[in-house]
Amino acid sequence: MTKKIRVGMIGGGPGAFIGAIHRRAMWLDNRFEIVAGAFSRDAEKSRQMAAELGVDADRAHTSADKLMEAEKLLPVEDRIQCISVVTPNAYHYEACALAVENGFHIVCDKPPTRTLEETIALKELLAGSPSLYALTFTYLGYPMVHEARSRVLNGDIGKIRKVFVQYPQGWLSTPLEKEEVKQASWRTDPALSGPAGCLGDIGTHAFSLAEFISGKKVNSVCADIRSFVDGRLVDDDVSVLMGMSDDVSGVLLASQIMAGEENALTIKVYGETGGFQWSHSDPNTLIHMDLNGPTQILRAGQDNGYLSAQTQQLLRTPSGHPEGFIEAFSNIYGQMADAIVGNGELGEGVGIEAGERVMRFVDAVLTNAISSEKWTEM
Ligand SMILES: NC(=O)c1ccc[n+]([C@@H]2O[C@H](COP(=O)([O-])OP(=O)(O)OC[C@H]3O[C@@H](n4cnc5c(N)ncnc54)[C@H](O)[C@@H]3O)[C@@H](O)[C@H]2O)c1
């Protein structure tokens, strides 16, 4: 049996959200093994998580720094090969920079770092280094998102004119950060999340999806950002008009105060002869609207021969068996596994260049929001 890729996880301690999802995504295709971690800054919690995962107690640390120092002392065939970064944003840069310095590969959750400057510095560190780097912009792992992209790029809806993407959530409609909900606390603290709130947290997902499916780049933004909840230190509602390459017009909405909404990311891309619609609420469906014919419902499924070869590769089950969030993460981990064993390359939208674009978008929106100019160039 091929050996699994040895991973050290940074973050993802008891009660953490996305660390647990990353672990399940790694286990899904049996290609990764978590052998070490700095799961928490609290030694007891880090050891508790190690015990739950069957990781040796002496490989449970309290910082990325200590983890890598210890791992470097192990024989190369035992030490970690890759880190998985699932801490709040403020700690991404340090963990990734240390990984590059120590020759480890990196899977990091979004956004790449807390600030644009850190992302640029990380990009410079990665240039020419043997460390591979993948960002988990989750939605780029969904098979029907890839199907939409391949059909748009294939010209199935003609020349692209309009991109509309919305990411509504309602969970921050009240000052949850004051109730010691840790996911809310750090996301609304600029020192930990970065200068953007909702914009950095989910606006970045919407942005990456818009560029990925349309194949167009955002060049300029005209934004309205707000903070509806009293005392909140970051934005919780974002509306952006986007000027995109080839004269495409884009609209991006992201909000965490749309009370009652769950996680209803939806994108529509329109060309001269039709449009595609994909929604996270029904991720195994891609709707093809046709100017001159009936609307088609395209469905995920390994056996659906009308899907592109790449889409089929990202699927694990025949049609009618829903695949979702964990599978999407796993598809990004799969790219990393292939790249590590030299069996493929990391795809569009997951590299540090994509991370830099996202951070430039955040920067441009924040600049525009306080500017008297109508448009701000990215
Ligand atoms: N791709 C997605 O869909 C998605 C979804 C949610 C969160 N995220 C991203 O994942 C990251 C974590 O978010 P979350 O909601 O899981 O947060 P969380 O608060 O639930 O978990 C963070 C974990 O990191 C640990 N931690 C904090 N500082 C640390 C440090 N310096 N070293 C080691 N461990 C540390 C905490 O103890 C906790 O266990 C964020 O960057 C967030 O933007 C991505």
Short mmCIF file of C-alpha atoms in Angstrom, two decimals, residues 69-304:
data_model
loop_
_atom_site.label_atom_id
_atom_site.label_comp_id
_atom_site.label_asym_id
_atom_site.label_seq_id
_atom_site.Cartn_x
_atom_site.Cartn_y
_atom_site.Cartn_z
CA GLU A 69 11.45 22.47 15.71
CA ALA A 70 10.56 19.04 17.12
CA GLU A 71 9.66 17.49 13.76
CA LYS A 72 12.99 18.55 12.24
CA LEU A 73 14.75 16.37 14.80
CA LEU A 74 12.95 13.23 13.59
CA PRO A 75 14.24 10.99 10.79
CA VAL A 76 13.00 12.33 7.46
CA GLU A 77 10.88 9.22 6.84
CA ASP A 78 8.94 9.86 10.08
CA ARG A 79 8.61 13.60 10.21
CA ILE A 80 5.65 15.53 8.83
CA GLN A 81 5.67 16.37 5.12
CA CYS A 82 2.83 18.86 5.10
CA ILE A 83 1.07 21.20 7.48
CA SER A 84 -2.64 21.97 7.57
CA VAL A 85 -3.33 25.48 8.87
CA VAL A 86 -6.76 25.91 10.48
CA THR A 87 -6.17 28.65 13.05
CA PRO A 88 -7.77 32.10 13.04
CA ASN A 89 -6.35 34.24 10.22
CA ALA A 90 -3.79 36.10 12.34
CA TYR A 91 -1.63 32.97 12.72
CA HIS A 92 -1.65 31.81 9.09
CA TYR A 93 1.40 33.80 8.00
CA GLU A 94 3.68 32.64 10.79
CA ALA A 95 2.79 28.96 10.30
CA CYS A 96 3.16 29.13 6.51
CA ALA A 97 6.43 31.09 6.62
CA LEU A 98 7.90 28.57 9.08
CA ALA A 99 6.77 25.71 6.86
CA VAL A 100 8.59 27.21 3.87
CA GLU A 101 11.69 27.76 5.98
CA ASN A 102 11.62 24.13 7.14
CA GLY A 103 10.74 22.59 3.78
CA PHE A 104 7.18 21.44 4.51
CA HIS A 105 4.23 21.62 2.13
CA ILE A 106 1.21 23.71 3.11
CA VAL A 107 -2.55 23.42 2.98
CA CYS A 108 -3.98 26.60 4.50
CA ASP A 109 -7.53 27.70 4.98
CA LYS A 110 -8.64 31.05 3.63
CA PRO A 111 -7.92 33.91 3.73
CA PRO A 112 -4.21 33.29 3.09
CA THR A 113 -3.11 35.72 5.81
CA ARG A 114 -4.45 38.57 7.92
CA THR A 115 -3.21 41.32 5.56
CA LEU A 116 -2.24 41.84 1.92
CA GLU A 117 1.33 42.68 2.95
CA GLU A 118 1.71 39.31 4.67
CA THR A 119 0.37 37.49 1.61
CA ILE A 120 2.86 39.28 -0.65
CA ALA A 121 5.67 38.39 1.77
CA LEU A 122 4.52 34.74 1.76
CA LYS A 123 4.39 34.70 -2.02
CA GLU A 124 8.00 35.87 -2.10
CA LEU A 125 9.03 33.16 0.35
CA LEU A 126 7.27 30.49 -1.72
CA ALA A 127 8.88 31.60 -4.98
CA GLY A 128 11.64 29.14 -5.79
CA SER A 129 11.02 27.08 -2.66
CA PRO A 130 10.20 23.36 -2.92
CA SER A 131 7.19 23.81 -0.62
CA LEU A 132 3.85 23.32 -2.35
CA TYR A 133 1.01 25.58 -1.25
CA ALA A 134 -2.77 25.15 -1.48
CA LEU A 135 -5.51 27.38 -0.15
CA THR A 136 -8.85 25.81 0.69
CA PHE A 137 -11.33 28.03 -1.07
CA THR A 138 -13.79 25.21 -0.46
CA TYR A 139 -16.23 25.99 -3.23
CA LEU A 140 -13.52 25.44 -5.85
CA GLY A 141 -13.59 21.79 -4.78
CA TYR A 142 -17.19 21.18 -5.89
CA PRO A 143 -17.54 19.08 -9.06
CA MET A 144 -20.43 21.11 -10.51
CA VAL A 145 -18.44 24.33 -10.03
CA HIS A 146 -15.77 22.78 -12.24
CA GLU A 147 -18.48 21.78 -14.71
CA ALA A 148 -19.73 25.37 -14.82
CA ARG A 149 -16.22 26.68 -15.40
CA SER A 150 -15.45 24.22 -18.17
CA ARG A 151 -18.74 24.99 -19.97
CA VAL A 152 -18.27 28.76 -19.62
CA LEU A 153 -14.70 28.54 -20.94
CA ASN A 154 -15.92 26.26 -23.72
CA GLY A 155 -18.23 29.07 -24.92
CA ASP A 156 -21.50 27.27 -24.12
CA ILE A 157 -23.22 30.55 -23.16
CA GLY A 158 -21.33 32.79 -25.57
CA LYS A 159 -19.39 35.90 -24.65
CA ILE A 160 -19.72 36.52 -20.91
CA ARG A 161 -21.50 39.72 -19.88
CA LYS A 162 -22.65 39.47 -16.28
CA VAL A 163 -21.56 37.75 -13.07
CA PHE A 164 -23.81 37.82 -10.02
CA VAL A 165 -22.64 36.19 -6.80
CA GLN A 166 -24.23 36.35 -3.37
CA TYR A 167 -23.15 34.85 -0.07
CA PRO A 168 -25.86 35.49 2.54
CA GLN A 169 -25.51 34.32 6.14
CA GLY A 170 -27.53 35.40 9.17
CA TRP A 171 -25.58 34.02 12.13
CA LEU A 172 -23.97 37.37 13.09
CA SER A 173 -27.29 39.27 13.18
CA THR A 174 -26.82 39.76 16.95
CA PRO A 175 -23.62 40.64 18.89
CA LEU A 176 -22.65 37.01 19.25
CA GLU A 177 -19.05 38.06 19.87
CA LYS A 178 -20.12 39.32 23.30
CA GLU A 179 -21.44 35.88 24.23
CA GLU A 180 -18.06 34.16 24.11
CA VAL A 181 -18.81 32.28 20.92
CA LYS A 182 -15.22 31.88 19.83
CA GLN A 183 -15.93 31.67 16.10
CA ALA A 184 -17.72 35.05 16.38
CA SER A 185 -15.14 36.61 18.74
CA TRP A 186 -12.05 36.26 16.61
CA ARG A 187 -13.91 36.97 13.34
CA THR A 188 -14.99 40.39 14.66
CA ASP A 189 -11.59 41.28 16.16
CA PRO A 190 -9.42 43.02 13.54
CA ALA A 191 -6.26 41.92 15.36
CA LEU A 192 -7.20 38.29 14.69
CA SER A 193 -9.30 38.40 11.54
CA GLY A 194 -7.70 41.32 9.69
CA PRO A 195 -9.21 44.67 8.77
CA ALA A 196 -12.19 43.04 7.04
CA GLY A 197 -14.98 41.09 8.73
CA CYS A 198 -17.67 39.55 6.53
CA LEU A 199 -15.70 40.75 3.49
CA GLY A 200 -12.63 38.71 4.47
CA ASP A 201 -14.58 35.79 5.88
CA ILE A 202 -17.08 35.04 3.10
CA GLY A 203 -16.76 37.88 0.55
CA THR A 204 -13.44 36.26 -0.36
CA HIS A 205 -15.18 32.96 -1.11
CA ALA A 206 -17.65 34.76 -3.39
CA PHE A 207 -14.82 36.60 -5.15
CA SER A 208 -12.76 33.46 -5.78
CA LEU A 209 -15.82 31.64 -7.11
CA ALA A 210 -16.73 34.53 -9.43
CA GLU A 211 -13.26 34.63 -10.99
CA PHE A 212 -12.99 30.83 -11.14
CA ILE A 213 -16.26 30.10 -12.95
CA SER A 214 -16.28 33.15 -15.24
CA GLY A 215 -12.59 32.95 -16.12
CA LYS A 216 -12.59 36.78 -15.86
CA LYS A 217 -10.54 38.94 -13.51
CA VAL A 218 -11.89 41.72 -11.34
CA ASN A 219 -10.13 44.99 -12.23
CA SER A 220 -12.05 47.59 -10.24
CA VAL A 221 -14.60 47.82 -7.45
CA CYS A 222 -17.32 50.21 -6.26
CA ALA A 223 -18.36 49.20 -2.76
CA ASP A 224 -20.78 49.84 0.07
CA ILE A 225 -19.76 48.14 3.31
CA ARG A 226 -21.57 48.39 6.61
CA SER A 227 -21.50 47.27 10.18
CA PHE A 228 -25.09 46.87 11.35
CA VAL A 229 -24.56 45.45 14.82
CA ASP A 230 -23.80 48.09 17.46
CA GLY A 231 -20.21 48.11 18.65
CA ARG A 232 -19.00 45.67 16.00
CA LEU A 233 -15.44 46.51 14.93
CA VAL A 234 -15.56 45.07 11.40
CA ASP A 235 -18.01 45.04 8.49
CA ASP A 236 -20.90 42.59 8.56
CA ASP A 237 -22.55 43.48 5.24
CA VAL A 238 -20.93 44.06 1.86
CA SER A 239 -22.24 45.09 -1.59
CA VAL A 240 -19.75 45.46 -4.44
CA LEU A 241 -20.04 46.31 -8.11
CA MET A 242 -17.11 44.81 -9.99
CA GLY A 243 -15.56 45.86 -13.28
CA MET A 244 -14.15 42.65 -14.76
CA SER A 245 -11.89 41.84 -17.69
CA ASP A 246 -13.39 41.82 -21.21
CA ASP A 247 -16.03 44.34 -20.12
CA VAL A 248 -17.82 41.90 -17.88
CA SER A 249 -19.97 43.49 -15.18
CA GLY A 250 -20.06 41.84 -11.76
CA VAL A 251 -22.16 42.15 -8.62
CA LEU A 252 -21.02 40.62 -5.33
CA LEU A 253 -23.10 40.58 -2.16
CA ALA A 254 -21.88 39.08 1.11
CA SER A 255 -23.60 39.48 4.42
CA GLN A 256 -23.64 37.93 7.88
CA ILE A 257 -26.68 39.87 9.07
CA MET A 258 -29.26 38.56 6.60
CA ALA A 259 -31.29 37.09 9.43
CA GLY A 260 -32.47 33.56 8.84
CA GLU A 261 -30.06 32.79 6.03
CA GLU A 262 -27.76 29.80 6.50
CA ASN A 263 -24.96 29.52 3.99
CA ALA A 264 -26.70 30.18 0.70
CA LEU A 265 -23.81 30.99 -1.63
CA THR A 266 -25.20 31.30 -5.16
CA ILE A 267 -23.56 32.32 -8.41
CA LYS A 268 -25.04 33.13 -11.79
CA VAL A 269 -22.93 33.79 -14.86
CA TYR A 270 -24.61 35.10 -18.01
CA GLY A 271 -23.30 35.23 -21.55
CA GLU A 272 -24.87 36.37 -24.82
CA THR A 273 -26.80 33.12 -25.31
CA GLY A 274 -27.57 31.86 -21.82
CA GLY A 275 -26.47 31.50 -18.24
CA PHE A 276 -25.34 29.04 -15.57
CA GLN A 277 -26.51 28.99 -11.98
CA TRP A 278 -24.92 27.06 -9.11
CA SER A 279 -25.94 27.17 -5.47
CA HIS A 280 -24.31 25.72 -2.38
CA SER A 281 -27.80 24.82 -1.11
CA ASP A 282 -28.12 22.34 -3.99
CA PRO A 283 -24.49 21.71 -4.95
CA ASN A 284 -25.07 18.65 -7.11
CA THR A 285 -27.14 20.64 -9.58
CA LEU A 286 -25.98 23.06 -12.26
CA ILE A 287 -28.71 24.97 -14.08
CA HIS A 288 -28.14 25.94 -17.70
CA MET A 289 -30.50 28.69 -18.86
CA ASP A 290 -30.74 29.04 -22.62
CA LEU A 291 -31.90 32.15 -24.47
CA ASN A 292 -33.43 30.08 -27.26
CA GLY A 293 -34.33 26.80 -25.62
CA PRO A 294 -35.51 25.10 -22.46
CA THR A 295 -33.60 25.31 -19.20
CA GLN A 296 -31.49 22.22 -18.52
CA ILE A 297 -30.78 20.72 -15.12
CA LEU A 298 -27.33 19.12 -15.09
CA ARG A 299 -26.69 16.72 -12.24
CA ALA A 300 -23.59 15.41 -10.50
CA GLY A 301 -22.89 11.68 -10.81
CA GLN A 302 -19.91 9.59 -11.86
CA ASP A 303 -22.07 7.86 -14.44
CA ASN A 304 -23.36 11.06 -16.05
#
